[in-house]
Amino acid sequence: MNKISTRNHSGHSRFAAHGHVEVWAEGQLLRYQATGPFNLELLQALDAADRGLMAATAAQGPFAILAEFAGSIAATPEALAALEGSLAAQNEAGLATVAVAYVVDPQAEGAEVMRSIIDAIYARQQLRFGWFQDLTSAQRWLTDCLSSK
């Protein structure tokens, strides 16, 4: 498994990325391990980091995303807008995922506030989204989503 890190991809800004994400594929599951809080520059670096891996995974058939968050899931308004823009671009490019699961500790910074905001972003992009407190439940849900596709 080759992990791709946002630390190896810079956005197009003079400001530093806040947060860190590692991405890798496990078959038709894209895995993300993320540590926030997140700013626009991090989302730009993530877009650059995962674009090729997402396209390669999508070329093999339907895929899902499993994102685990540690420490914080807080994000700036600009980062949230970039997330939504990235999802819209993926939809337009035919790279829409079958489902996305976030695994977030309820004690993580921003968990209570961000849940409804992120849920609304995925709903506006008409993407199946689940928020989970444990990895096992998220994996089970994604397996069901992929097998029903």
Rosetta silent file (secondary structure, phi, psi, omega in degrees, C-alpha in Angstrom):
SEQUENCE: MNKISTRNHSGHSRFAAHGHVEVWAEGQLLRYQATGPFNLELLQALDAADRGLMAATAAQGPFAILAEFAGSIAATPEALAALEGSLAAQNEAGLATVAVAYVVDPQAEGAEVMRSIIDAIYARQQLRFGWFQDLTSAQRWLTDCLSSK
SCORE:     score description
SCORE:     0.000 S_00000001
   1 L     0.000  119.252  177.383    0.000    0.000    0.000 S_00000001
   2 L   -98.129  117.481  178.975    1.512    3.291   -1.132 S_00000001
   3 L   -88.133  139.303  174.513    0.301    6.239    0.902 S_00000001
   4 E  -105.772  132.903 -176.294    0.071    9.650   -0.693 S_00000001
   5 E  -115.508  141.375  175.984    0.591   12.563    1.683 S_00000001
   6 H   -67.072  -17.040  178.055   -0.579   16.156    1.404 S_00000001
   7 H   -66.510  -20.784 -178.826    2.840   17.106    2.774 S_00000001
   8 H   -96.638    5.028 -179.271    4.279   16.210   -0.643 S_00000001
   9 L  -131.717  126.365  179.172    1.842   18.379   -2.598 S_00000001
  10 L  -104.108  146.983  174.570    1.652   22.126   -2.371 S_00000001
  11 L   -79.823 -166.501 -177.764   -1.315   24.230   -3.272 S_00000001
  12 L  -107.528   48.218 -175.934   -1.097   27.432   -5.241 S_00000001
  13 L  -135.170  156.105  175.699   -0.873   29.762   -2.268 S_00000001
  14 L   -83.258   -5.017  179.975    1.786   31.552   -0.334 S_00000001
  15 L   -94.702  149.992 -179.140    0.131   30.318    2.877 S_00000001
  16 L   -77.890  148.712  174.497    0.959   27.004    4.527 S_00000001
  17 L   -72.755  138.143  174.012   -1.493   24.138    4.631 S_00000001
  18 L  -109.651  128.697 -174.782   -2.997   23.470    8.060 S_00000001
  19 L   103.526  172.638  179.879   -3.828   19.860    8.728 S_00000001
  20 E  -151.710  140.893  178.158   -2.507   16.699    7.151 S_00000001
  21 E  -137.092  136.077  169.973   -4.067   13.896    5.112 S_00000001
  22 E  -114.116  140.328 -176.009   -2.684   10.570    3.905 S_00000001
  23 E  -130.302  140.517  173.471   -4.515    8.705    1.122 S_00000001
  24 E  -155.704  163.296  179.518   -4.231    5.163   -0.203 S_00000001
  25 E  -107.210  139.772  169.882   -6.341    2.596   -2.021 S_00000001
  26 E  -125.196   89.768 -174.100   -7.457   -0.781   -0.721 S_00000001
  27 L    63.632 -124.936 -178.791   -9.149   -2.276   -3.751 S_00000001
  28 L   -95.443   23.181  176.894  -12.203   -0.146   -4.493 S_00000001
  29 E  -118.338  120.566  172.944  -11.949    1.687   -1.183 S_00000001
  30 E   -90.593  125.777 -178.826  -10.031    4.952   -0.942 S_00000001
  31 E  -105.603  136.232  177.527   -8.772    5.435    2.608 S_00000001
  32 E  -126.568  130.303  169.801   -8.029    8.837    4.104 S_00000001
  33 E  -115.338  117.967 -171.353   -6.388    9.481    7.478 S_00000001
  34 E  -125.467  140.214  174.553   -6.790   13.130    8.343 S_00000001
  35 E  -126.434  119.920 -178.233   -5.648   15.357   11.174 S_00000001
  36 L  -101.365 -171.277    7.911   -7.124   18.842   11.347 S_00000001
  37 L   -76.040  165.141 -171.396   -7.951   21.609   11.629 S_00000001
  38 E  -118.114  141.130  174.424   -8.086   22.252    7.893 S_00000001
  39 L  -121.038  178.080 -178.473   -7.664   25.362    5.772 S_00000001
  40 H   -55.822  -43.155 -176.622   -8.064   26.127    2.059 S_00000001
  41 H   -62.668  -34.071  176.282   -4.425   25.351    1.329 S_00000001
  42 H   -66.277  -43.190  179.528   -4.792   21.845    2.764 S_00000001
  43 H   -64.196  -36.326  176.516   -7.813   21.171    0.541 S_00000001
  44 H   -65.367  -41.710  177.877   -5.856   22.408   -2.476 S_00000001
  45 H   -65.746  -39.026  178.818   -2.962   20.084   -1.580 S_00000001
  46 H   -64.141  -42.573  177.682   -5.393   17.195   -1.075 S_00000001
  47 H   -57.333  -44.151  179.061   -6.950   17.799   -4.483 S_00000001
  48 H   -67.639  -36.396 -175.542   -3.490   17.614   -6.061 S_00000001
  49 H   -72.544  -41.058 -170.667   -2.535   14.553   -3.995 S_00000001
  50 H  -100.671   -3.377 -175.659   -5.549   12.325   -4.581 S_00000001
  51 H   -56.437  -51.245 -178.046   -6.607   13.226   -8.123 S_00000001
  52 H   -67.239  -41.341  179.460   -4.642   10.478   -9.898 S_00000001
  53 H   -64.325  -40.805  178.591   -5.409    7.803   -7.329 S_00000001
  54 H   -64.089  -44.022  179.803   -9.124    8.595   -7.482 S_00000001
  55 H   -63.528  -41.849  179.643   -9.151    8.426  -11.295 S_00000001
  56 H   -65.563  -39.082  179.324   -7.256    5.111  -11.288 S_00000001
  57 H   -68.953  -44.126  179.658   -9.626    3.624   -8.705 S_00000001
  58 H   -62.641  -32.610  179.495  -12.730    4.868  -10.541 S_00000001
  59 H   -64.757  -21.404  179.688  -11.426    3.316  -13.775 S_00000001
  60 L   -88.749   -6.575  179.720  -11.662   -0.098  -12.075 S_00000001
  61 L   129.063 -174.150 -178.514  -15.348    0.373  -11.188 S_00000001
  62 L   -55.884  142.219 -178.934  -17.521    1.784   -8.415 S_00000001
  63 L  -139.018  164.614  178.227  -15.579    2.886   -5.350 S_00000001
  64 E  -130.087  165.577 -179.736  -16.182    4.269   -1.872 S_00000001
  65 E  -122.947  133.368  175.121  -14.298    6.585    0.470 S_00000001
  66 E  -121.938  114.786 -177.885  -13.483    5.974    4.125 S_00000001
  67 E  -116.683  123.251  177.489  -12.072    9.001    5.954 S_00000001
  68 E  -107.445  131.750 -177.181  -10.838    8.793    9.543 S_00000001
  69 E  -113.597  135.559  178.234  -10.306   12.032   11.460 S_00000001
  70 E  -121.711  142.228  173.507   -8.020   12.513   14.464 S_00000001
  71 L    77.809  -60.293 -175.712   -7.770   15.473   16.797 S_00000001
  72 E  -152.372  144.497  171.432   -9.913   17.928   14.887 S_00000001
  73 L  -119.307    8.471  179.353  -12.368   18.045   12.025 S_00000001
  74 L   -62.793  144.457 -179.716  -12.725   21.825   12.188 S_00000001
  75 E  -146.539  148.790  177.429  -12.351   23.609    8.847 S_00000001
  76 L   -72.481  159.012  175.865  -12.419   27.177    7.634 S_00000001
  77 H   -56.580  -36.408  178.766  -15.325   28.360    5.465 S_00000001
  78 H   -65.944  -37.882  177.850  -12.904   28.532    2.520 S_00000001
  79 H   -66.444  -40.280  178.996  -11.862   24.906    3.073 S_00000001
  80 H   -66.068  -39.348  176.588  -15.503   23.813    3.183 S_00000001
  81 H   -64.595  -38.703  178.073  -16.221   25.703   -0.046 S_00000001
  82 H   -66.283  -38.353  176.325  -13.190   24.007   -1.638 S_00000001
  83 H   -59.742  -48.322 -179.065  -14.478   20.605   -0.490 S_00000001
  84 H   -64.551  -40.051  177.064  -17.829   21.251   -2.113 S_00000001
  85 H   -63.017  -39.251  178.153  -16.189   22.543   -5.285 S_00000001
  86 H   -65.500  -42.339  177.922  -13.988   19.456   -5.452 S_00000001
  87 H   -62.993  -41.772  178.695  -16.993   17.147   -5.025 S_00000001
  88 H   -62.915  -42.921  178.990  -18.863   18.995   -7.782 S_00000001
  89 H   -64.502  -39.392  177.499  -15.845   18.703  -10.102 S_00000001
  90 H   -63.441  -42.403  177.365  -15.548   14.982   -9.342 S_00000001
  91 H   -59.285  -47.170 -178.561  -19.240   14.515  -10.160 S_00000001
  92 H   -64.264  -31.927 -178.413  -18.830   16.370  -13.464 S_00000001
  93 L   -86.380    2.414 -179.125  -15.736   14.298  -14.343 S_00000001
  94 L    77.210   22.325 -178.821  -17.547   11.014  -13.688 S_00000001
  95 L  -107.280   22.289 -179.194  -15.547   10.338  -10.532 S_00000001
  96 L   -65.968  136.256  179.053  -18.471   10.333   -8.109 S_00000001
  97 L   -82.613  154.758  176.386  -18.087    7.825   -5.315 S_00000001
  98 L   -66.153  -41.821 -178.530  -20.781    5.311   -4.360 S_00000001
  99 E  -161.529  155.699  177.246  -20.601    6.440   -0.724 S_00000001
 100 E  -128.365  129.628  176.049  -18.432    8.368    1.714 S_00000001
 101 E  -118.942  129.340  172.614  -18.023    7.467    5.388 S_00000001
 102 E  -104.007  132.497  172.868  -16.413    9.759    7.951 S_00000001
 103 E  -109.425  114.472 -172.955  -15.192    8.209   11.200 S_00000001
 104 E  -133.980  126.360  173.261  -15.014   10.955   13.808 S_00000001
 105 L   -65.378  130.792 -179.527  -14.497   10.747   17.555 S_00000001
 106 L   -59.422  -20.645  179.094  -17.369   12.696   19.162 S_00000001
 107 L   -88.616   -3.503  179.821  -14.759   14.468   21.306 S_00000001
 108 L   -63.444  143.637  178.429  -12.793   15.692   18.271 S_00000001
 109 E   -57.386  128.047  176.560  -12.585   19.452   17.947 S_00000001
 110 L    85.660   -3.465 -174.194  -15.441   20.683   15.777 S_00000001
 111 H   -57.201  -47.252 -176.027  -17.275   17.338   15.643 S_00000001
 112 H   -65.899  -44.014 -177.806  -20.612   18.655   16.859 S_00000001
 113 H   -73.110  -43.752 -172.026  -20.620   21.764   14.648 S_00000001
 114 H   -72.910  -24.612 -175.526  -19.081   20.247   11.526 S_00000001
 115 H   -56.951  -50.808 -177.934  -21.368   17.223   11.270 S_00000001
 116 H   -69.797  -33.479  179.642  -24.413   19.114    9.984 S_00000001
 117 H   -66.165  -47.680 -178.553  -22.294   21.376    7.762 S_00000001
 118 H   -69.266  -39.601  176.658  -20.514   18.468    6.072 S_00000001
 119 H   -57.478  -42.376  179.747  -23.712   16.436    5.809 S_00000001
 120 H   -65.532  -37.816  178.061  -25.317   19.370    3.961 S_00000001
 121 H   -60.908  -49.060 -179.959  -22.365   19.618    1.552 S_00000001
 122 H   -65.737  -36.153  178.325  -22.663   15.956    0.572 S_00000001
 123 H   -64.456  -43.194  179.066  -26.462   16.245    0.324 S_00000001
 124 H   -62.907  -30.342  179.241  -26.192   19.225   -2.053 S_00000001
 125 L   -90.373    4.597  177.542  -23.822   17.172   -4.217 S_00000001
 126 L    55.927   43.974  178.238  -26.261   14.229   -4.056 S_00000001
 127 L  -112.852  137.149  179.077  -23.631   11.914   -2.612 S_00000001
 128 L   -69.291  125.844 -172.087  -24.386    9.158   -0.117 S_00000001
 129 E  -137.331  137.729  175.428  -22.736   10.126    3.169 S_00000001
 130 E  -133.356  144.095  179.522  -22.446    8.572    6.621 S_00000001
 131 E  -116.017  123.242 -173.607  -20.926    9.869    9.864 S_00000001
 132 E  -129.330  154.483  176.727  -19.692    7.200   12.267 S_00000001
 133 L   -96.661  -13.984 -179.811  -18.027    7.009   15.661 S_00000001
 134 L  -138.565  150.267 -175.515  -16.282    3.699   14.982 S_00000001
 135 H   -64.726  -41.254 -177.070  -14.392    2.168   12.088 S_00000001
 136 H   -60.287  -45.046  179.019  -16.220   -1.176   12.095 S_00000001
 137 H   -63.514  -40.979  179.283  -19.650    0.409   11.575 S_00000001
 138 H   -64.399  -44.687  179.837  -18.316    2.606    8.784 S_00000001
 139 H   -63.187  -41.363  179.378  -16.667   -0.325    7.009 S_00000001
 140 H   -62.223  -45.901 -179.659  -19.831   -2.423    7.271 S_00000001
 141 H   -61.900  -45.106 -179.922  -21.951    0.417    5.845 S_00000001
 142 H   -65.182  -38.704  176.482  -19.539    1.011    2.948 S_00000001
 143 H   -59.988  -44.028  177.192  -19.422   -2.710    2.140 S_00000001
 144 H   -62.350  -43.180  179.606  -23.232   -2.713    1.964 S_00000001
 145 H   -62.277  -44.804 -179.705  -23.207    0.403   -0.240 S_00000001
 146 H   -67.485  -38.457 -178.170  -20.657   -1.085   -2.648 S_00000001
 147 H   -73.722  -21.064  178.514  -22.410   -4.449   -2.859 S_00000001
 148 L   -90.044   -1.468 -178.454  -25.753   -2.798   -3.654 S_00000001
 149 L   -83.930    0.000    0.000  -24.236   -0.792   -6.525 S_00000001
